[in-house]
Amino acid sequence: MAEIQKPASWTDEFNVPTPEALRKELVEESTETFDQLRKLMNGFDGVTEDCRWYGDCWHWSLTYLLDEQPFREPSDEWDPLALIIPAPEDVQLAISMTPEFASSINTRRLKRGVRDGLELGSPPFTTRWAVWSIPTPGLLPELAGLIKQKIAWLRTH
């Protein structure tokens, strides 16, 4: 009799995984990046981590909200600070972008890799997410600065 294989935690819509379960499914090369991203995001004052389902594209992802932002189901009004997308072979960071926040960013001082991700969340693209694949933690200092900017912007708007 064939044994039924349990789906991966990342893609099992009906069971909320822990961050540790998501980490176990990453390729070895991605675990350091995942750990550093979580440390970065959990290091900001007033930021909480939760695991939320994002459908067939991002499956279960770690969602980061400011404490003062109540969680609502995803909609145009819902604006999480960021997501860590634990794709087993391609850990990604996504930051939600509004046109107002995007226009407040001085992109001239940012590294090309950061600017490339920001372009994905801007017209003519129809998504509100800036996304970065992070094969190594090298972009993290620049992205940390961008996240600090987003936190300051959210607290004043």
PDB file of C-alpha atoms in Angstrom:
ATOM      1  CA  MET A   1       0.000   0.000   0.000  1.00  0.00           C
ATOM      2  CA  ALA A   2       1.417   3.370  -1.024  1.00  0.00           C
ATOM      3  CA  GLU A   3       1.978   5.886   1.738  1.00  0.00           C
ATOM      4  CA  ILE A   4       0.264   9.246   1.284  1.00  0.00           C
ATOM      5  CA  GLN A   5       2.871  11.961   1.222  1.00  0.00           C
ATOM      6  CA  LYS A   6       2.146  14.994   3.356  1.00  0.00           C
ATOM      7  CA  PRO A   7       2.372  18.306   1.438  1.00  0.00           C
ATOM      8  CA  ALA A   8       5.194  20.689   2.241  1.00  0.00           C
ATOM      9  CA  SER A   9       4.408  23.075   5.107  1.00  0.00           C
ATOM     10  CA  TRP A  10       4.880  26.053   2.771  1.00  0.00           C
ATOM     11  CA  THR A  11       2.149  24.885   0.373  1.00  0.00           C
ATOM     12  CA  ASP A  12      -0.291  23.193   2.794  1.00  0.00           C
ATOM     13  CA  GLU A  13      -3.079  25.780   2.814  1.00  0.00           C
ATOM     14  CA  PHE A  14      -5.010  24.057   5.577  1.00  0.00           C
ATOM     15  CA  ASN A  15      -2.294  23.950   8.268  1.00  0.00           C
ATOM     16  CA  VAL A  16      -0.558  27.085   9.521  1.00  0.00           C
ATOM     17  CA  PRO A  17       3.182  26.335   9.764  1.00  0.00           C
ATOM     18  CA  THR A  18       5.610  27.720  12.286  1.00  0.00           C
ATOM     19  CA  PRO A  19       8.583  29.770  11.087  1.00  0.00           C
ATOM     20  CA  GLU A  20      10.761  26.827  12.118  1.00  0.00           C
ATOM     21  CA  ALA A  21       8.773  24.428   9.898  1.00  0.00           C
ATOM     22  CA  LEU A  22       9.152  26.826   6.961  1.00  0.00           C
ATOM     23  CA  ARG A  23      12.900  27.053   7.624  1.00  0.00           C
ATOM     24  CA  LYS A  24      13.281  23.253   7.580  1.00  0.00           C
ATOM     25  CA  GLU A  25      12.031  23.151   3.984  1.00  0.00           C
ATOM     26  CA  LEU A  26      14.589  25.632   2.660  1.00  0.00           C
ATOM     27  CA  VAL A  27      17.657  24.513   0.761  1.00  0.00           C
ATOM     28  CA  GLU A  28      20.726  24.775   2.964  1.00  0.00           C
ATOM     29  CA  GLU A  29      22.042  27.838   1.110  1.00  0.00           C
ATOM     30  CA  SER A  30      18.850  29.790   1.972  1.00  0.00           C
ATOM     31  CA  THR A  31      18.687  29.160   5.711  1.00  0.00           C
ATOM     32  CA  GLU A  32      21.211  31.864   6.663  1.00  0.00           C
ATOM     33  CA  THR A  33      19.360  34.450   4.593  1.00  0.00           C
ATOM     34  CA  PHE A  34      16.026  33.399   6.112  1.00  0.00           C
ATOM     35  CA  ASP A  35      17.479  33.653   9.629  1.00  0.00           C
ATOM     36  CA  GLN A  36      19.005  37.063   8.971  1.00  0.00           C
ATOM     37  CA  LEU A  37      15.787  38.386   7.420  1.00  0.00           C
ATOM     38  CA  ARG A  38      13.775  37.248  10.451  1.00  0.00           C
ATOM     39  CA  LYS A  39      16.332  38.771  12.831  1.00  0.00           C
ATOM     40  CA  LEU A  40      16.191  42.042  10.885  1.00  0.00           C
ATOM     41  CA  MET A  41      12.387  42.222  10.791  1.00  0.00           C
ATOM     42  CA  ASN A  42      11.891  41.147  14.411  1.00  0.00           C
ATOM     43  CA  GLY A  43      14.494  43.696  15.513  1.00  0.00           C
ATOM     44  CA  PHE A  44      12.346  46.715  14.688  1.00  0.00           C
ATOM     45  CA  ASP A  45      10.401  48.206  17.616  1.00  0.00           C
ATOM     46  CA  GLY A  46       6.675  47.698  17.363  1.00  0.00           C
ATOM     47  CA  VAL A  47       6.835  45.103  14.569  1.00  0.00           C
ATOM     48  CA  THR A  48       5.060  41.764  14.960  1.00  0.00           C
ATOM     49  CA  GLU A  49       5.526  38.568  12.961  1.00  0.00           C
ATOM     50  CA  ASP A  50       2.680  36.344  11.835  1.00  0.00           C
ATOM     51  CA  CYS A  51       2.287  33.595   9.258  1.00  0.00           C
ATOM     52  CA  ARG A  52      -0.406  34.269   6.612  1.00  0.00           C
ATOM     53  CA  TRP A  53      -1.599  32.466   3.499  1.00  0.00           C
ATOM     54  CA  TYR A  54      -0.969  34.318   0.208  1.00  0.00           C
ATOM     55  CA  GLY A  55      -2.441  31.880  -2.297  1.00  0.00           C
ATOM     56  CA  ASP A  56      -0.712  29.876  -4.986  1.00  0.00           C
ATOM     57  CA  CYS A  57       2.010  32.452  -5.580  1.00  0.00           C
ATOM     58  CA  TRP A  58       3.558  33.070  -2.148  1.00  0.00           C
ATOM     59  CA  HIS A  59       1.788  30.328  -0.170  1.00  0.00           C
ATOM     60  CA  TRP A  60       2.540  30.700   3.572  1.00  0.00           C
ATOM     61  CA  SER A  61       4.689  33.763   4.146  1.00  0.00           C
ATOM     62  CA  LEU A  62       5.842  35.561   7.255  1.00  0.00           C
ATOM     63  CA  THR A  63       3.932  38.834   7.526  1.00  0.00           C
ATOM     64  CA  TYR A  64       5.274  41.823   9.434  1.00  0.00           C
ATOM     65  CA  LEU A  65       2.947  44.520  10.756  1.00  0.00           C
ATOM     66  CA  LEU A  66       3.437  47.509  12.992  1.00  0.00           C
ATOM     67  CA  ASP A  67       1.691  46.970  16.337  1.00  0.00           C
ATOM     68  CA  GLU A  68      -0.560  49.930  15.680  1.00  0.00           C
ATOM     69  CA  GLN A  69      -1.806  48.411  12.379  1.00  0.00           C
ATOM     70  CA  PRO A  70      -4.785  46.114  12.976  1.00  0.00           C
ATOM     71  CA  PHE A  71      -4.741  43.012  10.782  1.00  0.00           C
ATOM     72  CA  ARG A  72      -7.486  42.792   8.206  1.00  0.00           C
ATOM     73  CA  GLU A  73      -7.893  40.337   5.398  1.00  0.00           C
ATOM     74  CA  PRO A  74      -5.777  41.343   2.378  1.00  0.00           C
ATOM     75  CA  SER A  75      -7.357  44.196   0.466  1.00  0.00           C
ATOM     76  CA  ASP A  76      -6.327  47.504  -1.025  1.00  0.00           C
ATOM     77  CA  GLU A  77      -6.592  49.093   2.440  1.00  0.00           C
ATOM     78  CA  TRP A  78      -4.337  46.512   4.092  1.00  0.00           C
ATOM     79  CA  ASP A  79      -0.706  47.522   4.091  1.00  0.00           C
ATOM     80  CA  PRO A  80       1.683  45.153   5.856  1.00  0.00           C
ATOM     81  CA  LEU A  81       5.172  46.447   6.373  1.00  0.00           C
ATOM     82  CA  ALA A  82       6.831  43.490   4.656  1.00  0.00           C
ATOM     83  CA  LEU A  83       6.742  39.767   3.931  1.00  0.00           C
ATOM     84  CA  ILE A  84       9.380  37.079   3.989  1.00  0.00           C
ATOM     85  CA  ILE A  85       8.468  34.586   1.279  1.00  0.00           C
ATOM     86  CA  PRO A  86      10.139  31.286   2.195  1.00  0.00           C
ATOM     87  CA  ALA A  87      10.248  29.721  -1.264  1.00  0.00           C
ATOM     88  CA  PRO A  88      12.436  26.654  -0.664  1.00  0.00           C
ATOM     89  CA  GLU A  89      15.065  27.610  -3.254  1.00  0.00           C
ATOM     90  CA  ASP A  90      14.469  31.372  -3.467  1.00  0.00           C
ATOM     91  CA  VAL A  91      13.886  33.255  -0.203  1.00  0.00           C
ATOM     92  CA  GLN A  92      12.379  36.640  -1.018  1.00  0.00           C
ATOM     93  CA  LEU A  93      11.555  39.868   0.783  1.00  0.00           C
ATOM     94  CA  ALA A  94       8.509  41.847  -0.343  1.00  0.00           C
ATOM     95  CA  ILE A  95       7.619  45.362   0.787  1.00  0.00           C
ATOM     96  CA  SER A  96       4.189  46.746   0.015  1.00  0.00           C
ATOM     97  CA  MET A  97       4.337  49.983  -1.896  1.00  0.00           C
ATOM     98  CA  THR A  98       1.809  52.744  -2.166  1.00  0.00           C
ATOM     99  CA  PRO A  99       2.368  55.491  -4.746  1.00  0.00           C
ATOM    100  CA  GLU A 100       2.699  57.965  -1.857  1.00  0.00           C
ATOM    101  CA  PHE A 101       5.432  55.976  -0.113  1.00  0.00           C
ATOM    102  CA  ALA A 102       7.215  55.200  -3.393  1.00  0.00           C
ATOM    103  CA  SER A 103       7.395  58.911  -4.246  1.00  0.00           C
ATOM    104  CA  SER A 104       8.998  59.652  -0.866  1.00  0.00           C
ATOM    105  CA  ILE A 105      12.030  57.406  -1.532  1.00  0.00           C
ATOM    106  CA  ASN A 106      15.276  58.951  -2.760  1.00  0.00           C
ATOM    107  CA  THR A 107      16.377  56.185  -5.137  1.00  0.00           C
ATOM    108  CA  ARG A 108      19.580  57.879  -6.301  1.00  0.00           C
ATOM    109  CA  ARG A 109      21.471  56.746  -3.195  1.00  0.00           C
ATOM    110  CA  LEU A 110      20.263  53.130  -3.340  1.00  0.00           C
ATOM    111  CA  LYS A 111      22.184  50.207  -4.816  1.00  0.00           C
ATOM    112  CA  ARG A 112      21.038  48.961  -8.193  1.00  0.00           C
ATOM    113  CA  GLY A 113      19.690  45.703  -6.702  1.00  0.00           C
ATOM    114  CA  VAL A 114      17.410  47.652  -4.369  1.00  0.00           C
ATOM    115  CA  ARG A 115      16.230  49.981  -7.142  1.00  0.00           C
ATOM    116  CA  ASP A 116      15.421  46.968  -9.346  1.00  0.00           C
ATOM    117  CA  GLY A 117      13.114  45.536  -6.666  1.00  0.00           C
ATOM    118  CA  LEU A 118      11.431  48.897  -6.156  1.00  0.00           C
ATOM    119  CA  GLU A 119      10.652  49.125  -9.871  1.00  0.00           C
ATOM    120  CA  LEU A 120       8.508  45.973  -9.600  1.00  0.00           C
ATOM    121  CA  GLY A 121       6.159  47.791  -7.204  1.00  0.00           C
ATOM    122  CA  SER A 122       5.800  50.874  -9.420  1.00  0.00           C
ATOM    123  CA  PRO A 123       3.931  51.678 -12.651  1.00  0.00           C
ATOM    124  CA  PRO A 124       3.686  50.299 -15.295  1.00  0.00           C
ATOM    125  CA  PHE A 125       3.591  47.087 -13.220  1.00  0.00           C
ATOM    126  CA  THR A 126       0.201  46.345 -11.728  1.00  0.00           C
ATOM    127  CA  THR A 127       1.399  45.033  -8.371  1.00  0.00           C
ATOM    128  CA  ARG A 128       1.900  47.017  -5.202  1.00  0.00           C
ATOM    129  CA  TRP A 129       4.815  44.844  -4.046  1.00  0.00           C
ATOM    130  CA  ALA A 130       8.510  45.545  -4.389  1.00  0.00           C
ATOM    131  CA  VAL A 131      10.211  42.133  -4.314  1.00  0.00           C
ATOM    132  CA  TRP A 132      13.802  40.993  -3.904  1.00  0.00           C
ATOM    133  CA  SER A 133      15.202  37.500  -4.284  1.00  0.00           C
ATOM    134  CA  ILE A 134      17.941  37.306  -1.702  1.00  0.00           C
ATOM    135  CA  PRO A 135      20.498  34.640  -2.612  1.00  0.00           C
ATOM    136  CA  THR A 136      22.939  36.082  -0.068  1.00  0.00           C
ATOM    137  CA  PRO A 137      22.508  38.547   2.816  1.00  0.00           C
ATOM    138  CA  GLY A 138      24.510  41.260   0.969  1.00  0.00           C
ATOM    139  CA  LEU A 139      21.488  43.486   0.235  1.00  0.00           C
ATOM    140  CA  LEU A 140      20.196  43.377   3.809  1.00  0.00           C
ATOM    141  CA  PRO A 141      21.833  46.599   5.096  1.00  0.00           C
ATOM    142  CA  GLU A 142      20.309  48.584   2.206  1.00  0.00           C
ATOM    143  CA  LEU A 143      16.931  46.902   2.620  1.00  0.00           C
ATOM    144  CA  ALA A 144      17.047  47.557   6.384  1.00  0.00           C
ATOM    145  CA  GLY A 145      17.358  51.273   5.614  1.00  0.00           C
ATOM    146  CA  LEU A 146      14.377  51.090   3.267  1.00  0.00           C
ATOM    147  CA  ILE A 147      12.303  49.280   5.896  1.00  0.00           C
ATOM    148  CA  LYS A 148      13.224  51.940   8.488  1.00  0.00           C
ATOM    149  CA  GLN A 149      12.004  54.557   6.007  1.00  0.00           C
ATOM    150  CA  LYS A 150       8.746  52.640   5.531  1.00  0.00           C
ATOM    151  CA  ILE A 151       8.195  52.377   9.302  1.00  0.00           C
ATOM    152  CA  ALA A 152       8.752  56.127   9.746  1.00  0.00           C
ATOM    153  CA  TRP A 153       6.447  56.855   6.801  1.00  0.00           C
ATOM    154  CA  LEU A 154       3.663  54.567   8.128  1.00  0.00           C
ATOM    155  CA  ARG A 155       3.839  56.191  11.549  1.00  0.00           C
ATOM    156  CA  THR A 156       3.379  59.666  10.107  1.00  0.00           C
ATOM    157  CA  HIS A 157       0.668  58.908   7.529  1.00  0.00           C
TER     158      HIS A 157
END
